[in-house]
PDB file of C-alpha atoms in Angstrom:
ATOM      1  CA  MET S   1       0.022  -0.052  -0.025  1.00 45.00           C
ATOM      2  CA  LYS S   2       2.721   2.492   0.890  1.00 42.00           C
ATOM      3  CA  PRO S   3       4.419   2.649  -2.456  1.00 40.00           C
ATOM      4  CA  LEU S   4       1.094   3.394  -4.264  1.00 41.00           C
ATOM      5  CA  PHE S   5      -0.083   6.044  -1.808  1.00 42.00           C
ATOM      6  CA  SER S   6       3.302   7.739  -1.350  1.00 41.00           C
ATOM      7  CA  LEU S   7       2.327   9.162  -4.799  1.00 43.00           C
ATOM      8  CA  LEU S   8      -0.807  10.598  -3.450  1.00 48.00           C
ATOM      9  CA  LEU S   9       0.058  14.225  -3.724  1.00 48.00           C
ATOM     10  CA  GLY S  10      -3.468  15.170  -4.703  1.00 50.00           C
ATOM     11  CA  VAL S  11      -5.331  13.797  -1.893  1.00 52.00           C
ATOM     12  CA  PHE S  12      -4.736  16.604   0.501  1.00 47.00           C
ATOM     13  CA  VAL S  13      -4.492  19.548  -1.704  1.00 48.00           C
ATOM     14  CA  PHE S  14      -7.678  21.231  -0.357  1.00 45.00           C
ATOM     15  CA  CYS S  15      -6.046  24.435   0.790  1.00 41.00           C
ATOM     16  CA  ALA S  16      -8.383  27.197  -0.229  1.00 40.00           C
ATOM     17  CA  PRO S  17     -11.011  29.293   1.639  1.00 42.00           C
ATOM     18  CA  ALA S  18     -14.377  28.008   2.073  1.00 43.00           C
ATOM     19  CA  PHE S  19     -16.355  27.706  -1.198  1.00 42.00           C
ATOM     20  CA  ALA S  20     -19.928  28.725  -1.904  1.00 41.00           C
ATOM     21  CA  GLN S  21     -22.517  25.908  -2.094  1.00 42.00           C
ATOM     22  CA  GLU S  22     -23.135  26.616  -5.756  1.00 50.00           C
ATOM     23  CA  ASP S  23     -19.492  25.856  -6.851  1.00 74.00           C
ATOM     24  CA  SER S  24     -19.365  22.802  -9.091  1.00 87.00           C
ATOM     25  CA  PRO S  25     -17.275  19.891  -7.867  1.00 91.00           C
ATOM     26  CA  ASP S  26     -14.812  20.079 -10.704  1.00 91.00           C
ATOM     27  CA  ALA S  27     -14.191  23.713 -10.251  1.00 88.00           C
ATOM     28  CA  LEU S  28     -13.715  23.021  -6.463  1.00 82.00           C
ATOM     29  CA  ILE S  29     -11.128  20.427  -7.254  1.00 84.00           C
ATOM     30  CA  LYS S  30      -9.207  22.582  -9.785  1.00 86.00           C
ATOM     31  CA  LYS S  31      -9.229  25.678  -7.578  1.00 78.00           C
ATOM     32  CA  VAL S  32      -7.996  24.208  -4.538  1.00 75.00           C
ATOM     33  CA  THR S  33      -5.494  22.099  -6.230  1.00 78.00           C
ATOM     34  CA  ASP S  34      -4.002  24.884  -8.124  1.00 78.00           C
ATOM     35  CA  ASP S  35      -3.936  27.015  -4.880  1.00 74.00           C
ATOM     36  CA  VAL S  36      -2.180  24.445  -2.773  1.00 72.00           C
ATOM     37  CA  LEU S  37       0.470  23.543  -5.389  1.00 77.00           C
ATOM     38  CA  SER S  38       1.273  27.300  -5.634  1.00 76.00           C
ATOM     39  CA  ILE S  39       1.675  27.289  -1.952  1.00 75.00           C
ATOM     40  CA  VAL S  40       3.759  24.085  -1.757  1.00 76.00           C
ATOM     41  CA  ARG S  41       6.080  25.358  -4.519  1.00 82.00           C
ATOM     42  CA  GLN S  42       6.835  28.375  -2.348  1.00 81.00           C
ATOM     43  CA  ASP S  43       7.117  26.600   0.948  1.00 82.00           C
ATOM     44  CA  LYS S  44      10.633  25.147   1.484  1.00 85.00           C
ATOM     45  CA  ASP S  45       9.861  23.708   4.960  1.00 87.00           C
ATOM     46  CA  ILE S  46       7.184  21.513   3.489  1.00 80.00           C
ATOM     47  CA  GLN S  47       9.345  20.602   0.436  1.00 79.00           C
ATOM     48  CA  ASN S  48      12.238  19.632   2.861  1.00 84.00           C
ATOM     49  CA  GLY S  49      10.051  17.263   4.684  1.00 80.00           C
ATOM     50  CA  ASN S  50       8.540  19.271   7.556  1.00 85.00           C
ATOM     51  CA  THR S  51       5.780  16.732   8.288  1.00 81.00           C
ATOM     52  CA  LYS S  52       4.499  18.725  11.307  1.00 83.00           C
ATOM     53  CA  LYS S  53       3.862  21.688   9.106  1.00 82.00           C
ATOM     54  CA  ALA S  54       2.139  19.531   6.496  1.00 79.00           C
ATOM     55  CA  ILE S  55      -0.029  17.995   9.071  1.00 81.00           C
ATOM     56  CA  GLU S  56      -1.067  21.356  10.397  1.00 81.00           C
ATOM     57  CA  LEU S  57      -1.866  22.442   6.751  1.00 74.00           C
ATOM     58  CA  VAL S  58      -4.160  19.319   6.346  1.00 74.00           C
ATOM     59  CA  GLU S  59      -5.800  19.836   9.701  1.00 77.00           C
ATOM     60  CA  ILE S  60      -6.673  23.545   9.086  1.00 73.00           C
ATOM     61  CA  LYS S  61      -7.376  23.536   5.358  1.00 70.00           C
ATOM     62  CA  VAL S  62      -8.248  20.007   4.178  1.00 71.00           C
ATOM     63  CA  LEU S  63     -10.504  18.414   6.567  1.00 77.00           C
ATOM     64  CA  PRO S  64     -13.624  20.743   5.929  1.00 78.00           C
ATOM     65  CA  HIS S  65     -13.895  19.310   2.470  1.00 82.00           C
ATOM     66  CA  PHE S  66     -13.971  15.696   3.316  1.00 88.00           C
ATOM     67  CA  ASN S  67     -16.863  13.570   4.793  1.00 93.00           C
ATOM     68  CA  PHE S  68     -14.939  11.252   7.157  1.00 93.00           C
ATOM     69  CA  GLN S  69     -17.982   9.432   8.488  1.00 95.00           C
ATOM     70  CA  HIS S  70     -18.850   8.307   4.991  1.00 96.00           C
ATOM     71  CA  MET S  71     -15.259   7.412   4.340  1.00 95.00           C
ATOM     72  CA  THR S  72     -15.074   5.261   7.591  1.00 96.00           C
ATOM     73  CA  ALA S  73     -18.418   3.617   6.706  1.00 97.00           C
ATOM     74  CA  LEU S  74     -17.059   2.652   3.273  1.00 95.00           C
ATOM     75  CA  ALA S  75     -13.866   1.349   4.725  1.00 95.00           C
ATOM     76  CA  MET S  76     -15.776  -0.930   7.230  1.00 96.00           C
ATOM     77  CA  GLY S  77     -18.482  -2.149   4.789  1.00 95.00           C
ATOM     78  CA  ARG S  78     -21.171  -4.259   6.643  1.00 94.00           C
ATOM     79  CA  ASP S  79     -19.292  -3.977   9.930  1.00 96.00           C
ATOM     80  CA  TRP S  80     -20.278  -0.305  10.150  1.00 97.00           C
ATOM     81  CA  ASN S  81     -23.812  -1.189  11.139  1.00 96.00           C
ATOM     82  CA  LYS S  82     -22.480  -3.259  14.053  1.00 94.00           C
ATOM     83  CA  ALA S  83     -21.021  -0.147  15.725  1.00 97.00           C
ATOM     84  CA  SER S  84     -22.972   2.016  18.179  1.00 97.00           C
ATOM     85  CA  PRO S  85     -23.290   5.631  17.581  1.00 97.00           C
ATOM     86  CA  GLU S  86     -20.544   6.378  20.140  1.00 97.00           C
ATOM     87  CA  GLN S  87     -18.287   3.798  18.416  1.00 97.00           C
ATOM     88  CA  LYS S  88     -19.078   5.230  15.098  1.00 97.00           C
ATOM     89  CA  LYS S  89     -17.892   8.594  16.068  1.00 97.00           C
ATOM     90  CA  HIS S  90     -14.802   7.313  17.694  1.00 97.00           C
ATOM     91  CA  LEU S  91     -13.986   5.147  14.565  1.00 97.00           C
ATOM     92  CA  SER S  92     -14.386   8.175  12.315  1.00 96.00           C
ATOM     93  CA  ASP S  93     -12.118  10.339  14.510  1.00 95.00           C
ATOM     94  CA  GLU S  94      -9.391   7.666  14.545  1.00 95.00           C
ATOM     95  CA  PHE S  95      -9.612   6.854  10.924  1.00 93.00           C
ATOM     96  CA  ARG S  96      -9.464  10.612  10.138  1.00 92.00           C
ATOM     97  CA  THR S  97      -6.291  10.805  12.279  1.00 90.00           C
ATOM     98  CA  LEU S  98      -4.759   7.852  10.411  1.00 88.00           C
ATOM     99  CA  LEU S  99      -5.304   9.392   7.059  1.00 84.00           C
ATOM    100  CA  VAL S 100      -4.020  12.785   8.022  1.00 83.00           C
ATOM    101  CA  ARG S 101      -0.916  11.393   9.585  1.00 78.00           C
ATOM    102  CA  THR S 102      -0.314   8.884   6.874  1.00 72.00           C
ATOM    103  CA  TYR S 103      -0.927  11.109   3.877  1.00 68.00           C
ATOM    104  CA  SER S 104       0.467  14.365   4.940  1.00 73.00           C
ATOM    105  CA  ASN S 105       3.661  12.927   3.724  1.00 69.00           C
ATOM    106  CA  ALA S 106       2.265  13.399   0.195  1.00 71.00           C
ATOM    107  CA  LEU S 107       2.743  17.175   0.584  1.00 72.00           C
ATOM    108  CA  THR S 108       6.383  16.790   1.658  1.00 73.00           C
ATOM    109  CA  SER S 109       7.116  14.550  -1.437  1.00 75.00           C
ATOM    110  CA  TYR S 110       6.372  17.273  -3.917  1.00 73.00           C
ATOM    111  CA  LYS S 111       8.773  17.058  -6.883  1.00 74.00           C
ATOM    112  CA  ASP S 112       7.309  19.351  -9.572  1.00 78.00           C
ATOM    113  CA  GLN S 113       4.305  17.367 -10.386  1.00 81.00           C
ATOM    114  CA  THR S 114       1.430  19.045 -12.146  1.00 85.00           C
ATOM    115  CA  VAL S 115      -2.179  18.046 -12.426  1.00 88.00           C
ATOM    116  CA  ARG S 116      -4.143  17.530 -15.682  1.00 91.00           C
ATOM    117  CA  TYR S 117      -7.913  17.962 -15.333  1.00 92.00           C
ATOM    118  CA  LYS S 118     -10.221  15.768 -17.362  1.00 92.00           C
ATOM    119  CA  PRO S 119     -13.825  16.604 -18.495  1.00 91.00           C
ATOM    120  CA  THR S 120     -16.325  15.959 -15.697  1.00 90.00           C
ATOM    121  CA  ARG S 121     -19.655  14.282 -16.715  1.00 88.00           C
ATOM    122  CA  MET S 122     -22.513  15.727 -14.569  1.00 89.00           C
ATOM    123  CA  GLN S 123     -26.124  16.385 -15.031  1.00 86.00           C
ATOM    124  CA  SER S 124     -28.361  18.890 -13.333  1.00 84.00           C
ATOM    125  CA  GLY S 125     -29.477  17.583  -9.944  1.00 86.00           C
ATOM    126  CA  ASP S 126     -26.600  15.065  -9.602  1.00 90.00           C
ATOM    127  CA  MET S 127     -25.881  14.357  -5.954  1.00 93.00           C
ATOM    128  CA  GLU S 128     -22.698  12.280  -6.654  1.00 95.00           C
ATOM    129  CA  VAL S 129     -19.955  13.129  -9.092  1.00 95.00           C
ATOM    130  CA  LEU S 130     -16.629  11.610 -10.099  1.00 95.00           C
ATOM    131  CA  VAL S 131     -13.954  14.208 -10.964  1.00 94.00           C
ATOM    132  CA  LYS S 132     -11.030  12.736 -12.826  1.00 94.00           C
ATOM    133  CA  THR S 133      -7.518  14.050 -12.850  1.00 92.00           C
ATOM    134  CA  GLU S 134      -4.023  12.917 -13.475  1.00 91.00           C
ATOM    135  CA  ILE S 135      -0.751  13.664 -11.578  1.00 88.00           C
ATOM    136  CA  VAL S 136       1.924  14.338 -14.199  1.00 89.00           C
ATOM    137  CA  GLN S 137       5.452  13.512 -12.908  1.00 82.00           C
ATOM    138  CA  PRO S 138       8.663  14.315 -14.744  1.00 82.00           C
ATOM    139  CA  GLY S 139      10.127  11.223 -16.309  1.00 84.00           C
ATOM    140  CA  SER S 140       7.259   8.873 -15.120  1.00 85.00           C
ATOM    141  CA  LYS S 141       3.821   7.875 -16.438  1.00 89.00           C
ATOM    142  CA  PRO S 142       0.869   9.927 -15.273  1.00 89.00           C
ATOM    143  CA  ILE S 143      -0.967   8.701 -12.204  1.00 87.00           C
ATOM    144  CA  GLN S 144      -4.877   8.594 -12.469  1.00 90.00           C
ATOM    145  CA  LEU S 145      -6.310  10.296  -9.488  1.00 89.00           C
ATOM    146  CA  ASP S 146     -10.139  10.416  -9.196  1.00 92.00           C
ATOM    147  CA  TYR S 147     -12.322  12.161  -6.610  1.00 92.00           C
ATOM    148  CA  SER S 148     -15.703  10.903  -5.464  1.00 95.00           C
ATOM    149  CA  LEU S 149     -17.851  13.772  -4.178  1.00 95.00           C
ATOM    150  CA  GLU S 150     -21.292  14.050  -2.727  1.00 96.00           C
ATOM    151  CA  LYS S 151     -23.601  16.909  -2.444  1.00 94.00           C
ATOM    152  CA  LEU S 152     -24.579  17.639   1.180  1.00 91.00           C
ATOM    153  CA  SER S 153     -26.598  20.547   2.595  1.00 84.00           C
ATOM    154  CA  ASP S 154     -23.720  22.823   2.846  1.00 74.00           C
ATOM    155  CA  ALA S 155     -21.388  21.878   0.146  1.00 89.00           C
ATOM    156  CA  TRP S 156     -19.652  19.231  -2.077  1.00 92.00           C
ATOM    157  CA  LYS S 157     -17.695  16.722   0.159  1.00 92.00           C
ATOM    158  CA  VAL S 158     -14.984  14.184  -0.937  1.00 92.00           C
ATOM    159  CA  TYR S 159     -15.869  10.657   0.332  1.00 94.00           C
ATOM    160  CA  ASP S 160     -13.368   8.675  -1.525  1.00 93.00           C
ATOM    161  CA  VAL S 161     -10.173   9.008  -3.637  1.00 89.00           C
ATOM    162  CA  VAL S 162      -9.290   6.471  -6.315  1.00 89.00           C
ATOM    163  CA  VAL S 163      -5.522   6.252  -7.126  1.00 87.00           C
ATOM    164  CA  ALA S 164      -4.561   4.157 -10.208  1.00 86.00           C
ATOM    165  CA  GLY S 165      -7.836   2.304  -9.939  1.00 89.00           C
ATOM    166  CA  VAL S 166      -7.518   1.613  -6.137  1.00 89.00           C
ATOM    167  CA  SER S 167      -9.949   3.131  -3.760  1.00 90.00           C
ATOM    168  CA  LEU S 168      -8.437   4.826  -0.715  1.00 87.00           C
ATOM    169  CA  VAL S 169     -11.231   3.797   1.610  1.00 89.00           C
ATOM    170  CA  THR S 170     -11.940   0.271   0.394  1.00 89.00           C
ATOM    171  CA  ASN S 171      -8.133  -0.380   0.444  1.00 90.00           C
ATOM    172  CA  TYR S 172      -8.569  -0.669   4.207  1.00 92.00           C
ATOM    173  CA  ARG S 173     -11.708  -2.940   4.129  1.00 93.00           C
ATOM    174  CA  ASP S 174     -10.101  -6.346   4.291  1.00 92.00           C
ATOM    175  CA  THR S 175      -7.808  -5.286   7.316  1.00 93.00           C
ATOM    176  CA  PHE S 176     -10.727  -3.659   9.038  1.00 96.00           C
ATOM    177  CA  ASN S 177     -12.982  -6.679   8.529  1.00 95.00           C
ATOM    178  CA  GLN S 178     -10.349  -9.160   9.696  1.00 96.00           C
ATOM    179  CA  GLU S 179      -9.796  -7.121  12.940  1.00 96.00           C
ATOM    180  CA  VAL S 180     -13.606  -7.037  13.666  1.00 97.00           C
ATOM    181  CA  ARG S 181     -13.961 -10.592  13.114  1.00 96.00           C
ATOM    182  CA  ALA S 182     -11.082 -11.440  15.424  1.00 97.00           C
ATOM    183  CA  ASN S 183     -11.622  -8.749  18.164  1.00 97.00           C
ATOM    184  CA  GLY S 184     -14.786  -6.902  17.510  1.00 97.00           C
ATOM    185  CA  ILE S 185     -15.425  -3.180  17.002  1.00 97.00           C
ATOM    186  CA  ASP S 186     -13.441  -2.404  20.119  1.00 97.00           C
ATOM    187  CA  GLY S 187     -10.533  -4.317  18.746  1.00 97.00           C
ATOM    188  CA  LEU S 188     -10.533  -2.338  15.628  1.00 97.00           C
ATOM    189  CA  LEU S 189     -10.674   0.899  17.617  1.00 97.00           C
ATOM    190  CA  GLN S 190      -7.675  -0.240  19.676  1.00 96.00           C
ATOM    191  CA  MET S 191      -5.872  -1.017  16.488  1.00 96.00           C
ATOM    192  CA  LEU S 192      -6.429   2.356  15.024  1.00 96.00           C
ATOM    193  CA  THR S 193      -5.500   4.035  18.218  1.00 96.00           C
ATOM    194  CA  THR S 194      -2.310   2.157  18.487  1.00 95.00           C
ATOM    195  CA  LYS S 195      -1.392   2.839  14.927  1.00 91.00           C
ATOM    196  CA  ASN S 196      -1.992   6.520  15.296  1.00 90.00           C
ATOM    197  CA  LYS S 197       0.206   6.628  18.418  1.00 90.00           C
ATOM    198  CA  GLN S 198       3.034   4.839  16.539  1.00 87.00           C
ATOM    199  CA  LEU S 199       2.806   7.362  13.652  1.00 81.00           C
ATOM    200  CA  GLU S 200       2.735  10.153  16.047  1.00 79.00           C
ATOM    201  CA  ALA S 201       5.912   8.844  17.554  1.00 79.00           C
ATOM    202  CA  GLY S 202       7.513   8.499  14.187  1.00 70.00           C
ATOM    203  CA  LYS S 203       7.465   4.729  14.027  1.00 55.00           C
ATOM    204  CA  LYS S 204       6.670   2.725  10.880  1.00 51.00           C
TER     205      LYS S 204
END
């Protein structure tokens, strides 16, 4: 999993101010991607591997544009319905922390990548949209990077990211399901909590 998602520069590029509800999902993706790449190109600390600064950027600017509860539900599959409301909140919080700590490294691995935006197919009244892009890397093949967004009451939110055909959230499903079968929902919570503590301590 790590080699693939180490290329996931585009996942956490939501670094623009809040957008109006009427903004289209493809315009949202393009605007925030262009903005964050401009910032990262000028920020030597992030380019030099300042993970703490990258995490702060993600926490402040990225999270409002993601629906982490929906992402956690997708990652757990049928097991999501076994969790209590309190467990669901705790699971969402821990999964959110895991994604932030894991993929903030994408910002620190910037190496002159650019983004190519593909036409978005969208009909009036659509509540879910797939926005397709490519990460163009010097000397390498482009990486397909697609965003699944849903229309909520206040704005469009990302609920999955697909890298080279692999879904970010369902990539965790087998691991999560195995843990639930072995140790229940509380076991999965403990696993996520432990993993987050390890990442915070700089362990692999």
